[in-house]
């Protein structure tokens, strides 16, 4: 487990599932698409759509492209 980044700020959050620990799986609030008060990630920084995140539960660090997926025509 990584320590929480010292620049992490609880007021900068993103609602994406952690690929490491999957916290929030099965949460009714998360499934509904609302911003759950329990299952969020630290938003460490961003570069346009590229978000750099850290899970507050397991400490996992990762980046994700947050652009909406487009369907193939």
GROMACS .gro file of N, CA and C in nm:
model
  219
    1UNK      N    1   0.084  -0.118   0.000
    1UNK     CA    2   0.000   0.000   0.000
    1UNK      C    3   0.088   0.124   0.000
    2UNK      N    4   0.055   0.218  -0.088
    2UNK     CA    5   0.127   0.344  -0.093
    2UNK      C    6   0.072   0.437   0.016
    3UNK      N    7   0.157   0.524   0.072
    3UNK     CA    8   0.104   0.627   0.161
    3UNK      C    9   0.024   0.728   0.078
    4UNK      N   10  -0.069   0.794   0.142
    4UNK     CA   11  -0.147   0.896   0.072
    4UNK      C   12  -0.054   1.012   0.036
    5UNK      N   13  -0.062   1.055  -0.087
    5UNK     CA   14   0.021   1.165  -0.138
    5UNK      C   15   0.005   1.287  -0.048
    6UNK      N   16   0.114   1.352  -0.009
    6UNK     CA   17   0.103   1.469   0.080
    6UNK      C   18   0.030   1.587   0.016
    7UNK      N   19   0.018   1.588  -0.117
    7UNK     CA   20  -0.056   1.696  -0.183
    7UNK      C   21  -0.205   1.664  -0.197
    8UNK      N   22  -0.246   1.544  -0.157
    8UNK     CA   23  -0.387   1.504  -0.170
    8UNK      C   24  -0.474   1.594  -0.083
    9UNK      N   25  -0.583   1.638  -0.140
    9UNK     CA   26  -0.676   1.729  -0.072
    9UNK      C   27  -0.815   1.668  -0.082
   10UNK      N   28  -0.877   1.641   0.031
   10UNK     CA   29  -1.009   1.580   0.034
   10UNK      C   30  -1.116   1.661  -0.035
   11UNK      N   31  -1.091   1.788  -0.060
   11UNK     CA   32  -1.190   1.869  -0.131
   11UNK      C   33  -1.177   1.856  -0.283
   12UNK      N   34  -1.069   1.792  -0.330
   12UNK     CA   35  -1.052   1.766  -0.475
   12UNK      C   36  -1.074   1.617  -0.496
   13UNK      N   37  -1.194   1.582  -0.541
   13UNK     CA   38  -1.232   1.442  -0.553
   13UNK      C   39  -1.276   1.408  -0.694
   14UNK      N   40  -1.270   1.279  -0.725
   14UNK     CA   41  -1.321   1.226  -0.851
   14UNK      C   42  -1.392   1.096  -0.820
   15UNK      N   43  -1.497   1.069  -0.894
   15UNK     CA   44  -1.578   0.950  -0.869
   15UNK      C   45  -1.557   0.848  -0.979
   16UNK      N   46  -1.445   0.776  -0.968
   16UNK     CA   47  -1.411   0.665  -1.057
   16UNK      C   48  -1.376   0.547  -0.967
   17UNK      N   49  -1.410   0.427  -1.009
   17UNK     CA   50  -1.377   0.309  -0.929
   17UNK      C   51  -1.228   0.282  -0.926
   18UNK      N   52  -1.179   0.236  -0.812
   18UNK     CA   53  -1.038   0.201  -0.799
   18UNK      C   54  -1.014   0.067  -0.869
   19UNK      N   55  -0.918   0.060  -0.963
   19UNK     CA   56  -0.891  -0.067  -1.031
   19UNK      C   57  -0.819  -0.168  -0.942
   20UNK      N   58  -0.769  -0.125  -0.828
   20UNK     CA   59  -0.695  -0.213  -0.737
   20UNK      C   60  -0.787  -0.282  -0.636
   21UNK      N   61  -0.866  -0.204  -0.562
   21UNK     CA   62  -0.945  -0.263  -0.453
   21UNK      C   63  -1.095  -0.265  -0.480
   22UNK      N   64  -1.138  -0.198  -0.588
   22UNK     CA   65  -1.280  -0.197  -0.626
   22UNK      C   66  -1.372  -0.150  -0.514
   23UNK      N   67  -1.326  -0.057  -0.430
   23UNK     CA   68  -1.416  -0.009  -0.326
   23UNK      C   69  -1.535   0.060  -0.390
   24UNK      N   70  -1.649   0.041  -0.335
   24UNK     CA   71  -1.772   0.098  -0.390
   24UNK      C   72  -1.851   0.003  -0.477
   25UNK      N   73  -1.794  -0.114  -0.510
   25UNK     CA   74  -1.866  -0.210  -0.592
   25UNK      C   75  -1.990  -0.256  -0.515
   26UNK      N   76  -2.104  -0.248  -0.579
   26UNK     CA   77  -2.229  -0.288  -0.516
   26UNK      C   78  -2.297  -0.179  -0.436
   27UNK      N   79  -2.237  -0.060  -0.429
   27UNK     CA   80  -2.295   0.051  -0.354
   27UNK      C   81  -2.412   0.108  -0.434
   28UNK      N   82  -2.531   0.112  -0.374
   28UNK     CA   83  -2.650   0.161  -0.444
   28UNK      C   84  -2.633   0.305  -0.490
   29UNK      N   85  -2.571   0.388  -0.408
   29UNK     CA   86  -2.552   0.529  -0.444
   29UNK      C   87  -2.458   0.543  -0.564
   30UNK      N   88  -2.349   0.465  -0.564
   30UNK     CA   89  -2.256   0.469  -0.677
   30UNK      C   90  -2.322   0.418  -0.805
   31UNK      N   91  -2.397   0.310  -0.793
   31UNK     CA   92  -2.464   0.251  -0.908
   31UNK      C   93  -2.564   0.349  -0.969
   32UNK      N   94  -2.627   0.431  -0.885
   32UNK     CA   95  -2.728   0.526  -0.934
   32UNK      C   96  -2.665   0.642  -1.011
   33UNK      N   97  -2.532   0.658  -1.003
   33UNK     CA   98  -2.465   0.767  -1.073
   33UNK      C   99  -2.449   0.893  -0.990
   34UNK      N  100  -2.497   0.890  -0.865
   34UNK     CA  101  -2.478   1.006  -0.778
   34UNK      C  102  -2.335   1.006  -0.724
   35UNK      N  103  -2.291   1.119  -0.674
   35UNK     CA  104  -2.158   1.130  -0.614
   35UNK      C  105  -2.165   1.081  -0.470
   36UNK      N  106  -2.124   0.958  -0.450
   36UNK     CA  107  -2.128   0.893  -0.319
   36UNK      C  108  -2.031   0.961  -0.223
   37UNK      N  109  -2.073   0.980  -0.100
   37UNK     CA  110  -1.988   1.042   0.000
   37UNK      C  111  -1.879   0.952   0.054
   38UNK      N  112  -1.888   0.821   0.025
   38UNK     CA  113  -1.791   0.725   0.078
   38UNK      C  114  -1.692   0.673  -0.026
   39UNK      N  115  -1.733   0.665  -0.151
   39UNK     CA  116  -1.653   0.598  -0.253
   39UNK      C  117  -1.605   0.696  -0.359
   40UNK      N  118  -1.497   0.765  -0.331
   40UNK     CA  119  -1.438   0.864  -0.420
   40UNK      C  120  -1.287   0.846  -0.417
   41UNK      N  121  -1.218   0.915  -0.509
   41UNK     CA  122  -1.072   0.909  -0.517
   41UNK      C  123  -1.017   1.051  -0.501
   42UNK      N  124  -0.897   1.060  -0.448
   42UNK     CA  125  -0.828   1.189  -0.446
   42UNK      C  126  -0.793   1.227  -0.590
   43UNK      N  127  -0.827   1.348  -0.631
   43UNK     CA  128  -0.784   1.402  -0.760
   43UNK      C  129  -0.654   1.477  -0.734
   44UNK      N  130  -0.542   1.414  -0.766
   44UNK     CA  131  -0.412   1.473  -0.738
   44UNK      C  132  -0.378   1.585  -0.836
   45UNK      N  133  -0.407   1.562  -0.962
   45UNK     CA  134  -0.384   1.664  -1.065
   45UNK      C  135  -0.455   1.619  -1.192
   46UNK      N  136  -0.456   1.709  -1.289
   46UNK     CA  137  -0.513   1.673  -1.418
   46UNK      C  138  -0.442   1.749  -1.529
   47UNK      N  139  -0.446   1.690  -1.645
   47UNK     CA  140  -0.397   1.751  -1.769
   47UNK      C  141  -0.510   1.734  -1.869
   48UNK      N  142  -0.593   1.837  -1.882
   48UNK     CA  143  -0.715   1.830  -1.964
   48UNK      C  144  -0.800   1.713  -1.915
   49UNK      N  145  -0.821   1.610  -1.998
   49UNK     CA  146  -0.907   1.499  -1.959
   49UNK      C  147  -0.834   1.391  -1.880
   50UNK      N  148  -0.701   1.397  -1.876
   50UNK     CA  149  -0.623   1.295  -1.807
   50UNK      C  150  -0.619   1.328  -1.658
   51UNK      N  151  -0.679   1.241  -1.578
   51UNK     CA  152  -0.685   1.262  -1.433
   51UNK      C  153  -0.584   1.172  -1.363
   52UNK      N  154  -0.515   1.225  -1.263
   52UNK     CA  155  -0.420   1.149  -1.183
   52UNK      C  156  -0.485   1.132  -1.045
   53UNK      N  157  -0.511   1.007  -1.009
   53UNK     CA  158  -0.593   0.975  -0.893
   53UNK      C  159  -0.519   0.890  -0.792
   54UNK      N  160  -0.569   0.893  -0.667
   54UNK     CA  161  -0.521   0.802  -0.563
   54UNK      C  162  -0.639   0.758  -0.479
   55UNK      N  163  -0.645   0.627  -0.454
   55UNK     CA  164  -0.753   0.570  -0.374
   55UNK      C  165  -0.725   0.595  -0.225
   56UNK      N  166  -0.821   0.652  -0.152
   56UNK     CA  167  -0.800   0.675  -0.010
   56UNK      C  168  -0.804   0.547   0.073
   57UNK      N  169  -0.857   0.438   0.017
   57UNK     CA  170  -0.865   0.312   0.091
   57UNK      C  171  -0.737   0.230   0.081
   58UNK      N  172  -0.689   0.206  -0.044
   58UNK     CA  173  -0.572   0.119  -0.060
   58UNK      C  174  -0.446   0.195  -0.101
   59UNK      N  175  -0.457   0.324  -0.134
   59UNK     CA  176  -0.341   0.405  -0.170
   59UNK      C  177  -0.295   0.391  -0.315
   60UNK      N  178  -0.366   0.310  -0.394
   60UNK     CA  179  -0.328   0.288  -0.534
   60UNK      C  180  -0.327   0.419  -0.612
   61UNK      N  181  -0.224   0.438  -0.695
   61UNK     CA  182  -0.210   0.556  -0.782
   61UNK      C  183  -0.233   0.514  -0.926
   62UNK      N  184  -0.310   0.590  -1.001
   62UNK     CA  185  -0.329   0.563  -1.142
   62UNK      C  186  -0.379   0.687  -1.213
   63UNK      N  187  -0.378   0.680  -1.345
   63UNK     CA  188  -0.429   0.788  -1.430
   63UNK      C  189  -0.538   0.731  -1.518
   64UNK      N  190  -0.636   0.816  -1.552
   64UNK     CA  191  -0.748   0.772  -1.634
   64UNK      C  192  -0.788   0.885  -1.729
   65UNK      N  193  -0.821   0.846  -1.852
   65UNK     CA  194  -0.873   0.941  -1.950
   65UNK      C  195  -1.022   0.953  -1.923
   66UNK      N  196  -1.067   1.070  -1.882
   66UNK     CA  197  -1.206   1.088  -1.838
   66UNK      C  198  -1.301   1.130  -1.950
   67UNK      N  199  -1.252   1.134  -2.075
   67UNK     CA  200  -1.342   1.170  -2.185
   67UNK      C  201  -1.450   1.064  -2.198
   68UNK      N  202  -1.573   1.106  -2.228
   68UNK     CA  203  -1.679   1.008  -2.248
   68UNK      C  204  -1.646   0.917  -2.366
   69UNK      N  205  -1.679   0.790  -2.350
   69UNK     CA  206  -1.658   0.695  -2.459
   69UNK      C  207  -1.755   0.727  -2.572
   70UNK      N  208  -1.706   0.714  -2.693
   70UNK     CA  209  -1.794   0.736  -2.807
   70UNK      C  210  -1.823   0.603  -2.873
   71UNK      N  211  -1.947   0.582  -2.909
   71UNK     CA  212  -1.985   0.457  -2.973
   71UNK      C  213  -1.940   0.454  -3.118
   72UNK      N  214  -1.902   0.338  -3.163
   72UNK     CA  215  -1.862   0.323  -3.303
   72UNK      C  216  -1.987   0.325  -3.391
   73UNK      N  217  -1.979   0.397  -3.499
   73UNK     CA  218  -2.095   0.408  -3.588
   73UNK      C  219  -2.092   0.302  -3.694
   0.00000   0.00000   0.00000
